[in-house]
Coordinates of C-alpha atoms in Angstrom, one line a residue:
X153 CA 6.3 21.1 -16.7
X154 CA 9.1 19.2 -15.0
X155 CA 11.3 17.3 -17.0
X156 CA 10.6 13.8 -16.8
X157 CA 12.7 10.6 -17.1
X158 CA 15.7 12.5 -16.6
X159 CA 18.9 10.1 -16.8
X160 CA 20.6 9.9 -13.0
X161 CA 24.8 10.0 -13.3
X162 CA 27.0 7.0 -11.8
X163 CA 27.5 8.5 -8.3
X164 CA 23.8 9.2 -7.9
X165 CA 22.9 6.1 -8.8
X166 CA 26.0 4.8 -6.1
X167 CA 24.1 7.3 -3.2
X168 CA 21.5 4.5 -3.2
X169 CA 23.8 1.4 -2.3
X170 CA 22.8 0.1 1.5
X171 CA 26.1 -0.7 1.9
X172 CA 29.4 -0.6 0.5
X173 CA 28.8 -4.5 -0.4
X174 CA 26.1 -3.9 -2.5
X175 CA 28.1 -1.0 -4.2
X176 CA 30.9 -2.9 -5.1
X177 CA 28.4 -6.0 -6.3
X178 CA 26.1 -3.5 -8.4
X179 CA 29.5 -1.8 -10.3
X180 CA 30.3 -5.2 -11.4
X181 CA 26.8 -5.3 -12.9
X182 CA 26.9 -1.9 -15.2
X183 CA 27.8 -3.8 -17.8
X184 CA 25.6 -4.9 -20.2
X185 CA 27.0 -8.6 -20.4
X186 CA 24.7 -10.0 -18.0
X187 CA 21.7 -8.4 -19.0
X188 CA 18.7 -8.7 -21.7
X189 CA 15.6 -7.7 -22.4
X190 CA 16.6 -3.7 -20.8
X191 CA 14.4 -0.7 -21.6
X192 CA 12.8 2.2 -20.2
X193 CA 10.1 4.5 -20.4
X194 CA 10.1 8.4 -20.9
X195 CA 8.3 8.6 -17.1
X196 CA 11.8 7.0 -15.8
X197 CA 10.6 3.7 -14.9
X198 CA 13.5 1.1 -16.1
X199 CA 13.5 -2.9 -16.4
X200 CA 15.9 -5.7 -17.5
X201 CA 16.8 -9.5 -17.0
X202 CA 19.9 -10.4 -15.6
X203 CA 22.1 -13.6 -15.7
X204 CA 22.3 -15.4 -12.3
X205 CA 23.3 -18.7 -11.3
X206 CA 20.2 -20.0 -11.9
X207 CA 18.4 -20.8 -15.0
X208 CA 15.8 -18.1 -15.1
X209 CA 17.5 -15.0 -15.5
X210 CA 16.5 -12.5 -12.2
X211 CA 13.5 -10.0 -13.3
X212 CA 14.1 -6.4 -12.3
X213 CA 12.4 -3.1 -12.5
X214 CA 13.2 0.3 -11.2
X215 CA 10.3 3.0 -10.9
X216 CA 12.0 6.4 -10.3
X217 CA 8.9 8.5 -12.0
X218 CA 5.8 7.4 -9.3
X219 CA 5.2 10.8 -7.2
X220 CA 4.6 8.7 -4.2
X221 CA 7.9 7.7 -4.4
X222 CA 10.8 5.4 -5.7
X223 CA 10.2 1.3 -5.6
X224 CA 12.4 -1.6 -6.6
X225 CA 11.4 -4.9 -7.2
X226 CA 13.8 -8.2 -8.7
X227 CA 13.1 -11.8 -8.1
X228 CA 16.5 -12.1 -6.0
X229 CA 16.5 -13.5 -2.7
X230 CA 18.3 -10.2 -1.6
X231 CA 16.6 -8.8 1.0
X232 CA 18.6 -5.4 1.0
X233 CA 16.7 -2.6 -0.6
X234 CA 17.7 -1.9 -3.3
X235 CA 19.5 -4.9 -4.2
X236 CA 22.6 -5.5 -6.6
X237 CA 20.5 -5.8 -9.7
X238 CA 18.8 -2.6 -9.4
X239 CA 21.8 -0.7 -8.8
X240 CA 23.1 -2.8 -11.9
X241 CA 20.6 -1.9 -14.3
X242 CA 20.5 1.9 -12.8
X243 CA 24.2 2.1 -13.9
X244 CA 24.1 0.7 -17.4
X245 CA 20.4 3.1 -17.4
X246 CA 22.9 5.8 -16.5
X247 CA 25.2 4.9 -19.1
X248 CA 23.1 6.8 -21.8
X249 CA 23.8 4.3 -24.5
X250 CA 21.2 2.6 -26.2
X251 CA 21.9 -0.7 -24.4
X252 CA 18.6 0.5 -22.6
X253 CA 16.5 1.6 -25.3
X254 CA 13.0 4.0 -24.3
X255 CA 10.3 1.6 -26.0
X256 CA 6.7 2.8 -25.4
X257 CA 5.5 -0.4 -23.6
X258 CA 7.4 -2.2 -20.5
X259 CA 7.4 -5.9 -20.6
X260 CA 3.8 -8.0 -19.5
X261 CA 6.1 -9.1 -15.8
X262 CA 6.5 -5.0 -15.6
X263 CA 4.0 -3.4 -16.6
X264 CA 1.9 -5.6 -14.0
X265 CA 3.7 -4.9 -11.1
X266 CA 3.6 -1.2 -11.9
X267 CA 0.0 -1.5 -12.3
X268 CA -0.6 -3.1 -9.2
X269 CA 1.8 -1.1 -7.2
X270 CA 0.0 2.4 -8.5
X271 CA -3.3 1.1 -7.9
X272 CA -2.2 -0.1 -4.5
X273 CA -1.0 3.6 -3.8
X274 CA -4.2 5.1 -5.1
X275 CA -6.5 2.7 -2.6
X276 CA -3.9 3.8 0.4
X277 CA -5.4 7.5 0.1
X278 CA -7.7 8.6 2.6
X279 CA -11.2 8.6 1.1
X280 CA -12.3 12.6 1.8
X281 CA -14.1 13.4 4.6
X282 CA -12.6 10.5 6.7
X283 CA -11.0 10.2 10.3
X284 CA -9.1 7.7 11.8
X285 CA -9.5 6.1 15.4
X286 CA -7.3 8.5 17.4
X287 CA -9.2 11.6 16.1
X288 CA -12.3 9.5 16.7
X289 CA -11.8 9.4 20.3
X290 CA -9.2 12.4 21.3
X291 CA -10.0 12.1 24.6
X292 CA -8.7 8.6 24.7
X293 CA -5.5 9.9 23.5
X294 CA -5.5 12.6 25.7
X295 CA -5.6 10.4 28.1
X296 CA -2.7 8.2 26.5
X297 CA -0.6 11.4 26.9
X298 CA -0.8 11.8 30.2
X299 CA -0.5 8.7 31.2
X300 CA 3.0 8.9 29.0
X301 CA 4.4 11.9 30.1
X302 CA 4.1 10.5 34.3
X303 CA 5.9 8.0 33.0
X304 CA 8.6 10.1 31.6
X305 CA 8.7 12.4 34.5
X306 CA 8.9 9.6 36.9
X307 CA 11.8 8.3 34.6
X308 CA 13.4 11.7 34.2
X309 CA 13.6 12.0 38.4
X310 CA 15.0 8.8 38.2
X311 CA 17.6 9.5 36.1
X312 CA 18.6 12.9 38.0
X313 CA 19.3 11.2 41.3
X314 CA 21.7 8.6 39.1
X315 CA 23.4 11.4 37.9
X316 CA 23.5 13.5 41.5
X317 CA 24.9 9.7 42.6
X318 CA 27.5 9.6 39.8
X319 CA 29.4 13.1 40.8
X320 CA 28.7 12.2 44.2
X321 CA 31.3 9.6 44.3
X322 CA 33.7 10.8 41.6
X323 CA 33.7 10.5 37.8
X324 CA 36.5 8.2 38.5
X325 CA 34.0 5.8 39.7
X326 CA 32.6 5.9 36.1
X327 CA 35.3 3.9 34.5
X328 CA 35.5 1.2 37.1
X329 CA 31.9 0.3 36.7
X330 CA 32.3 -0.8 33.0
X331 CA 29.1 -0.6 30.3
X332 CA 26.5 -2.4 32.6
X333 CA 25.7 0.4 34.8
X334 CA 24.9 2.5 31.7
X335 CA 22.8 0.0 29.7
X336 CA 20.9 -0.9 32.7
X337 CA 20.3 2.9 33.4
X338 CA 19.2 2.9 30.0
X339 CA 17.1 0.4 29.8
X340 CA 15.1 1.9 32.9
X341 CA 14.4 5.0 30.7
X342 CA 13.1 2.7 27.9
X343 CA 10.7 1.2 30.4
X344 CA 9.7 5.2 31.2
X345 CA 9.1 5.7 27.3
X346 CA 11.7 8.3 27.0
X347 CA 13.8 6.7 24.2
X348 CA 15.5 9.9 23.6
X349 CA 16.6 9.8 27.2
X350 CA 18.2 6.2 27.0
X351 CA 19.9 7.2 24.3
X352 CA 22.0 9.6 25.9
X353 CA 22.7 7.7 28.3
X354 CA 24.0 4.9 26.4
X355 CA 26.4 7.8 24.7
X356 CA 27.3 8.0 28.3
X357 CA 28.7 4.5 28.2
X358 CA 30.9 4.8 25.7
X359 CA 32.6 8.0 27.1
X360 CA 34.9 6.6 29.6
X361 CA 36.4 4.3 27.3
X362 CA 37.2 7.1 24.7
X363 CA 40.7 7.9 25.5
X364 CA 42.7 11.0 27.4
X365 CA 40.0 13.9 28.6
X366 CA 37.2 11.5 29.1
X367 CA 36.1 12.6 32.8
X368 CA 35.7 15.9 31.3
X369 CA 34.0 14.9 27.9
X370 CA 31.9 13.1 30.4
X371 CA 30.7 15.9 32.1
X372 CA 30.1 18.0 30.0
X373 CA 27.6 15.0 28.2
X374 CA 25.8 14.4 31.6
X375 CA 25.6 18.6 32.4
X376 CA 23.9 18.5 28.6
X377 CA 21.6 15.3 30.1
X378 CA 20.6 17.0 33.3
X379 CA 19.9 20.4 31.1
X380 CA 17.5 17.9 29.4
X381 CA 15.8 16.5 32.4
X382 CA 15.3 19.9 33.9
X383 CA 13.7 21.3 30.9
X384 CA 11.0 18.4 31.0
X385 CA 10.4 18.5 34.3
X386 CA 9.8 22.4 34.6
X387 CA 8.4 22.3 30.5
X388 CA 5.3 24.4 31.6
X389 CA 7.6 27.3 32.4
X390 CA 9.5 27.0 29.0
X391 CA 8.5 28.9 25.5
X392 CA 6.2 27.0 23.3
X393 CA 9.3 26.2 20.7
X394 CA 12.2 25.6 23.4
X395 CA 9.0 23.1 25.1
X396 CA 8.6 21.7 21.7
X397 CA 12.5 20.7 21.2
X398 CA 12.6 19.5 24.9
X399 CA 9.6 16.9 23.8
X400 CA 11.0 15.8 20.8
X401 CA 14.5 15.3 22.7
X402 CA 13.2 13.5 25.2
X403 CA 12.2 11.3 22.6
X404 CA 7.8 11.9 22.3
X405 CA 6.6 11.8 18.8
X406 CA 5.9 15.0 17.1
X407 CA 4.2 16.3 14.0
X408 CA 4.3 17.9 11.1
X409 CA 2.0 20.4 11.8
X410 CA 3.6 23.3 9.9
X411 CA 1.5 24.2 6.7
X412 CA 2.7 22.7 3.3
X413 CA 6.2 24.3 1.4
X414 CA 5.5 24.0 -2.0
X415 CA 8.9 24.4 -3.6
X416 CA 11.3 22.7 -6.2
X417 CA 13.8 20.8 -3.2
X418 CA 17.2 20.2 -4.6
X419 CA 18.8 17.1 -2.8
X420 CA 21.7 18.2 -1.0
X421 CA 22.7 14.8 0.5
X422 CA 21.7 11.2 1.3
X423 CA 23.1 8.9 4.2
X424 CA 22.6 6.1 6.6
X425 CA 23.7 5.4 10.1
X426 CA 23.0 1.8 11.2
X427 CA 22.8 0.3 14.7
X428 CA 21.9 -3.1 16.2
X429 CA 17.8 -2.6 16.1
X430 CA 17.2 0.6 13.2
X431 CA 18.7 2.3 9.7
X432 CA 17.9 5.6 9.5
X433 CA 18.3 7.8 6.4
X434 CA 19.2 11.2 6.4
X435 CA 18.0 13.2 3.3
X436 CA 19.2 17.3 3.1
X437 CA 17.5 18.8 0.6
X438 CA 17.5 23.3 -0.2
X439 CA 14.6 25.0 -1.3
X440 CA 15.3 26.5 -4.5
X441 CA 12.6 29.3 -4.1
X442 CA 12.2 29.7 -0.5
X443 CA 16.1 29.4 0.6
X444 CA 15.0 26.7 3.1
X445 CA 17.1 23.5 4.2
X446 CA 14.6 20.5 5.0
X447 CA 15.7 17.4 6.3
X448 CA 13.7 13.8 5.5
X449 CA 13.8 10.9 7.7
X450 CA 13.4 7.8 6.8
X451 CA 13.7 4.6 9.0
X452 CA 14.1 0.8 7.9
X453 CA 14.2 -2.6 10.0
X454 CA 17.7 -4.0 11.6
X455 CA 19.5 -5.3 7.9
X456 CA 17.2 -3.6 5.5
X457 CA 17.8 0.1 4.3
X458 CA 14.6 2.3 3.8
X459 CA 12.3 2.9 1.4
X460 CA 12.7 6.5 0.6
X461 CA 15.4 7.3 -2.0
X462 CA 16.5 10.7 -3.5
X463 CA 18.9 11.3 -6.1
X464 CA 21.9 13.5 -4.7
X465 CA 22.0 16.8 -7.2
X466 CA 18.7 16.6 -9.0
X467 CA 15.5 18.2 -7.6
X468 CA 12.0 17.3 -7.0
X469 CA 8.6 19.6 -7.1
X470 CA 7.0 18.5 -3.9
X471 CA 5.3 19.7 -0.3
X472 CA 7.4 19.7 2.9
X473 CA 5.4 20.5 6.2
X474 CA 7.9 21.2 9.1
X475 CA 7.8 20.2 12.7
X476 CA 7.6 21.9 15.6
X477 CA 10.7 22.5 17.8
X478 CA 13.1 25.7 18.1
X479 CA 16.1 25.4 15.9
X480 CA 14.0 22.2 13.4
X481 CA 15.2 21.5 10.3
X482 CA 13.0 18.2 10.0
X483 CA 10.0 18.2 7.3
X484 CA 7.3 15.3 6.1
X485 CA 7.7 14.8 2.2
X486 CA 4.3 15.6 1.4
X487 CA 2.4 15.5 -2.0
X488 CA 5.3 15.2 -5.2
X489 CA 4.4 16.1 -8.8
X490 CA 7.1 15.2 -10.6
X491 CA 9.9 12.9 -11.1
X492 CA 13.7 14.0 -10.3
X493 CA 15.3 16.4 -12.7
X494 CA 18.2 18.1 -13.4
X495 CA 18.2 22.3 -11.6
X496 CA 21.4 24.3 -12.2
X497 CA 21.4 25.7 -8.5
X498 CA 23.4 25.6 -5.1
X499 CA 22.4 26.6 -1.9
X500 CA 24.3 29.9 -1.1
X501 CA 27.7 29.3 0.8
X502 CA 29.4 31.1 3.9
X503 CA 32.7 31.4 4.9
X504 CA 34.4 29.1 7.6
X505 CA 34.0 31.7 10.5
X506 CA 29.9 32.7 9.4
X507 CA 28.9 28.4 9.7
X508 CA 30.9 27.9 13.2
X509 CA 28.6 31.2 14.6
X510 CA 25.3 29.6 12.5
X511 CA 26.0 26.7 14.7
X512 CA 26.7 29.2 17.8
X513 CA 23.3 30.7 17.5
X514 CA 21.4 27.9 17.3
X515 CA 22.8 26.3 20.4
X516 CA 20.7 29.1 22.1
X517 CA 17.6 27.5 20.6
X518 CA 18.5 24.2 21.1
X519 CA 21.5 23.1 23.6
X520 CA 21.9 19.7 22.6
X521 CA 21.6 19.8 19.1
X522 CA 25.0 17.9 17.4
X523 CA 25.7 19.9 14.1
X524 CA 23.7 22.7 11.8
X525 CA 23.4 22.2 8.1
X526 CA 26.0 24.5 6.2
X527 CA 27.0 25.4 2.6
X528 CA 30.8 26.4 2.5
X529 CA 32.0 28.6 0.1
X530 CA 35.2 28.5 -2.0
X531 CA 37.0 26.3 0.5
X532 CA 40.0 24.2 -0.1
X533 CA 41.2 20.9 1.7
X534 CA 44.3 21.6 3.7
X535 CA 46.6 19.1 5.5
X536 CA 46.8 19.3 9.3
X537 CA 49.6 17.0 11.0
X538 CA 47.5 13.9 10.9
X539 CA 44.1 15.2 10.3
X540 CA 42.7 17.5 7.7
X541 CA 40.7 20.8 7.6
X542 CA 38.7 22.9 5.4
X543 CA 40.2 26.6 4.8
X544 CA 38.6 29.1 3.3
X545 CA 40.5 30.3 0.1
X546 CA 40.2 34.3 0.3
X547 CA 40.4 34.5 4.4
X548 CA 42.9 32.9 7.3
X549 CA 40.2 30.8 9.2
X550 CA 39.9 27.1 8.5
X551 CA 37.3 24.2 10.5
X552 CA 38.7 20.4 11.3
X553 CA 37.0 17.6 9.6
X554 CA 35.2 15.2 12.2
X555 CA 36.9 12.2 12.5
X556 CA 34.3 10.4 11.1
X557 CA 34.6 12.4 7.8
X558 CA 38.4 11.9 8.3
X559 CA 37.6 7.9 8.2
X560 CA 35.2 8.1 5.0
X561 CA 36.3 7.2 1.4
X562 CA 35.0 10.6 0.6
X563 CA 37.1 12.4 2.2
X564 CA 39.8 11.3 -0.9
X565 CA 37.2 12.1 -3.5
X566 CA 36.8 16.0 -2.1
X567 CA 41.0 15.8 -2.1
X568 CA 40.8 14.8 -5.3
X569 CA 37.9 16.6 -6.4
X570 CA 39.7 20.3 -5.4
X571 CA 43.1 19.3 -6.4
X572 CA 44.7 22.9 -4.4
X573 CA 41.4 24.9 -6.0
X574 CA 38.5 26.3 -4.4
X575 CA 35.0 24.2 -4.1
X576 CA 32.1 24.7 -2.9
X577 CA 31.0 21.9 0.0
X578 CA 27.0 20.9 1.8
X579 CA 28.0 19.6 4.9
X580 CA 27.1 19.2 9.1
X581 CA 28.7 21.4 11.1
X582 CA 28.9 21.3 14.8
X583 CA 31.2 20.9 18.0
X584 CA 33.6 17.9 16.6
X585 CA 34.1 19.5 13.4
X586 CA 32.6 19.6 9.8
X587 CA 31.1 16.8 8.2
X588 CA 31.6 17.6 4.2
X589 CA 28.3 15.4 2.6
X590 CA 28.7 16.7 -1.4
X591 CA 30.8 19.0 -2.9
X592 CA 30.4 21.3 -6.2
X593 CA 33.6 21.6 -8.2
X594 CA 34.1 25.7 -9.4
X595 CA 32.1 26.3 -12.5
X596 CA 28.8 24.2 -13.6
X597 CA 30.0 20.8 -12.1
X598 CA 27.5 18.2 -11.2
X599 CA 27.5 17.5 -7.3
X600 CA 30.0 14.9 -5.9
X601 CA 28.0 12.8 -2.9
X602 CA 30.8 12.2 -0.5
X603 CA 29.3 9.6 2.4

């Protein structure tokens, strides 16, 4: 059986911060001055008060043991998920002292909300034998479809006489025209339902702006976007995968319709990217018995982070059921059976020159995919002029850190981490460079999140 309540270190409790706010506010709360009342439960479900201004101390509990997920609950005001407190209490929980004691019985105020909250999961499940409205009426939806995908083609037409119009006149033209032409452009393929489609072209936008060799970053991006329309307008012609990615591209939804994994997942890495309307959370996890790399999507409202949460370097039993597309690395988080625990694993690592031809070969699956999940192998962090690179220790070939990883905090923490020596680093690797995510010092280190 899988080891339950299993005590989560510092940075993995860190991984869960929203923000780098919240981190900063939920350090100063690992301490156990402002708290009372702490304890926890062998399942991994931890509670506590904590001081605030007011004069009722702030009531919060942490379920990290529920199969159907994480939750967080405090009577803050916060509205970020999860908020100061619970990182607070996860930290001193972390701590391993007995400042939060396992007792056998939570608190009345906790032990009611986990009630609820279980029995709220359990009433969510469909009853067997059930089917909801769309399978109910599937020619409805077929009809939905098709009204859909004329829209999308009539938008995708659209779009290739824009770009026929653009080279027409001269890239030149481009930069002149500022951000308008682009965001109206975009908007129109909004209006057509193709979101993945307007999001390209707001890329677009940005390009000319982007300093020297922007006309031909530029076209390059719009030969990728007309690669794109193409496929969907001749999709019929195109394999049933390569037809699949084109879809999902575009920007219809798709499902998981690959049958479940069952497998123990170890959780590679965790992030967010934020813009002005969605959060979305990256989760990278590694199969520890089938050798796959699944990656979990989770999305949360303009200002609030989503709900899923995973624990960088521990591991969960659980189903994943792929989706369709060539080159897919995305899963559904299906049934879990355990809580989090501790697996003394790594995914197996490759040499700098093996991950930039992983990424070659699945460009022939999927031309516009950005980066391919990679495990590099005895790498060191290597100085070059005023950016940085990854070199492998025993061989002359090295890859250039994105500048996105170049502007992270965690680029220091891998410098840091190898010190000259050889690590072992989970990262994204594609045509602007690595991304390095967590890294494994030599020996039986705990992961290091890095982003």
């Amino acid at each position: 059986m899988t080891q339950q309540g299993v005590r989560w270190s510092a940075d993995q409790v860190l991984a869960l911060a929203p923000d780098t706010a919240s981190r900063k506010a939920g350090s100063k709360l690992g301490a156990a001055g402002p708290w009372s009342g702490a304890g926890s439960s062998e399942e991994g479900t931890v509670w506590g008060l904590c001081k605030g201004s007011g004069s009722k101390p702030y009531q919060t509990i942490v379920d990290l043991a529920d199969p159907a997920g994480a939750a967080y609950k405090c009577s803050c005001p916060s509205r970020k998920f999860p908020c100061k407190h619970a990182l607070g209490l996860l930290l001193l929980w972390a701590g391993g002292d007995d400042t939060v004691p396992t007792v056998e019985r939570p608190p009345d105020w906790a032990e009611q909300w986990l009630t609820g909250r279980r029995q709220r999961a359990e009433d969510k499940r469909p009853a067997g034998g059930g089917s909801s409205a769309a399978a109910a009426d599937p020619e409805a939806a077929r009809r939905r479809a098709e009204k859909r995908a004329e829209r999308v083609t009539a938008g995708a037409t659209e779009l290739e006489q824009r770009l026929s119009d653009l080279l027409r006149g001269g890239l030149a033209a481009a930069e002149q025209a500022g951000y308008g032409l682009w965001e109206e452009t975009a908007a129109r393929m909004v209006d057509a339902q193709a979101p993945g489609l307007a999001a390209r072209v707001r890329e677009l936008g940005s390009i000319p702006a982007s300093g020297p060799g922007w006309p031909v970053r530029l076209l390059e991006e719009c030969a990728l976007l007309h690669l794109l329309d193409q496929g969907w307008l001749r999709r019929e012609r195109l394999p049933d995968e390569l037809a699949a990615t084109v879809r999902s591209r575009v920007g219809l939804p798709t499902a998981a319709d690959g049958p479940p994994v069952r497998d123990r997942w170890l959780v590679l890495a965790q992030y967010d990217t934020v813009d002005a309307k969605l959060t979305t959370r990256r989760i990278w996890l590694h199969g520890a018995d089938s050798g796959r790399t699944a990656l979990l999507l989770s999305y949360g409202a303009a200002g609030r982070a989503p709900e899923l949460t995973l624990p960088v370097g521990l591991a969960l039993e659980a189903e994943l059921a792929a989706y369709s597309g060539a080159a897919q690395h995305r899963a559904a988080l299906g049934e879990r059976f355990a809580a989090p625990a501790h697996l003394p694993i790594r995914p197996p690592g490759v040499t700098t020159a093996q991950a930039a031809a992983r990424y070659g070969e699945a460009l022939r699956e999927d031309p516009w995919l950005e980066s391919v999940p990679v495990t590099l192998d005895r790498v060191v962090t290597v100085p070059d002029g005023d950016s940085w690179q990854l070199a492998d220790a025993d061989q002359e070939s090295a890859l250039p850190l994105t500048s996105a990883a170049r502007s992270r905090p965690g680029l220091w923490r891998l410098v840091a981490l190898s010190g000259g020596a050889p690590v072992t680093v989970f990262g994204e690797c594609g045509h602007r460079g690595f991304t390095p995510l967590t890294a494994w010092p030599q020996g039986a280190g705990e992961a290091v999140p890095l982003c």
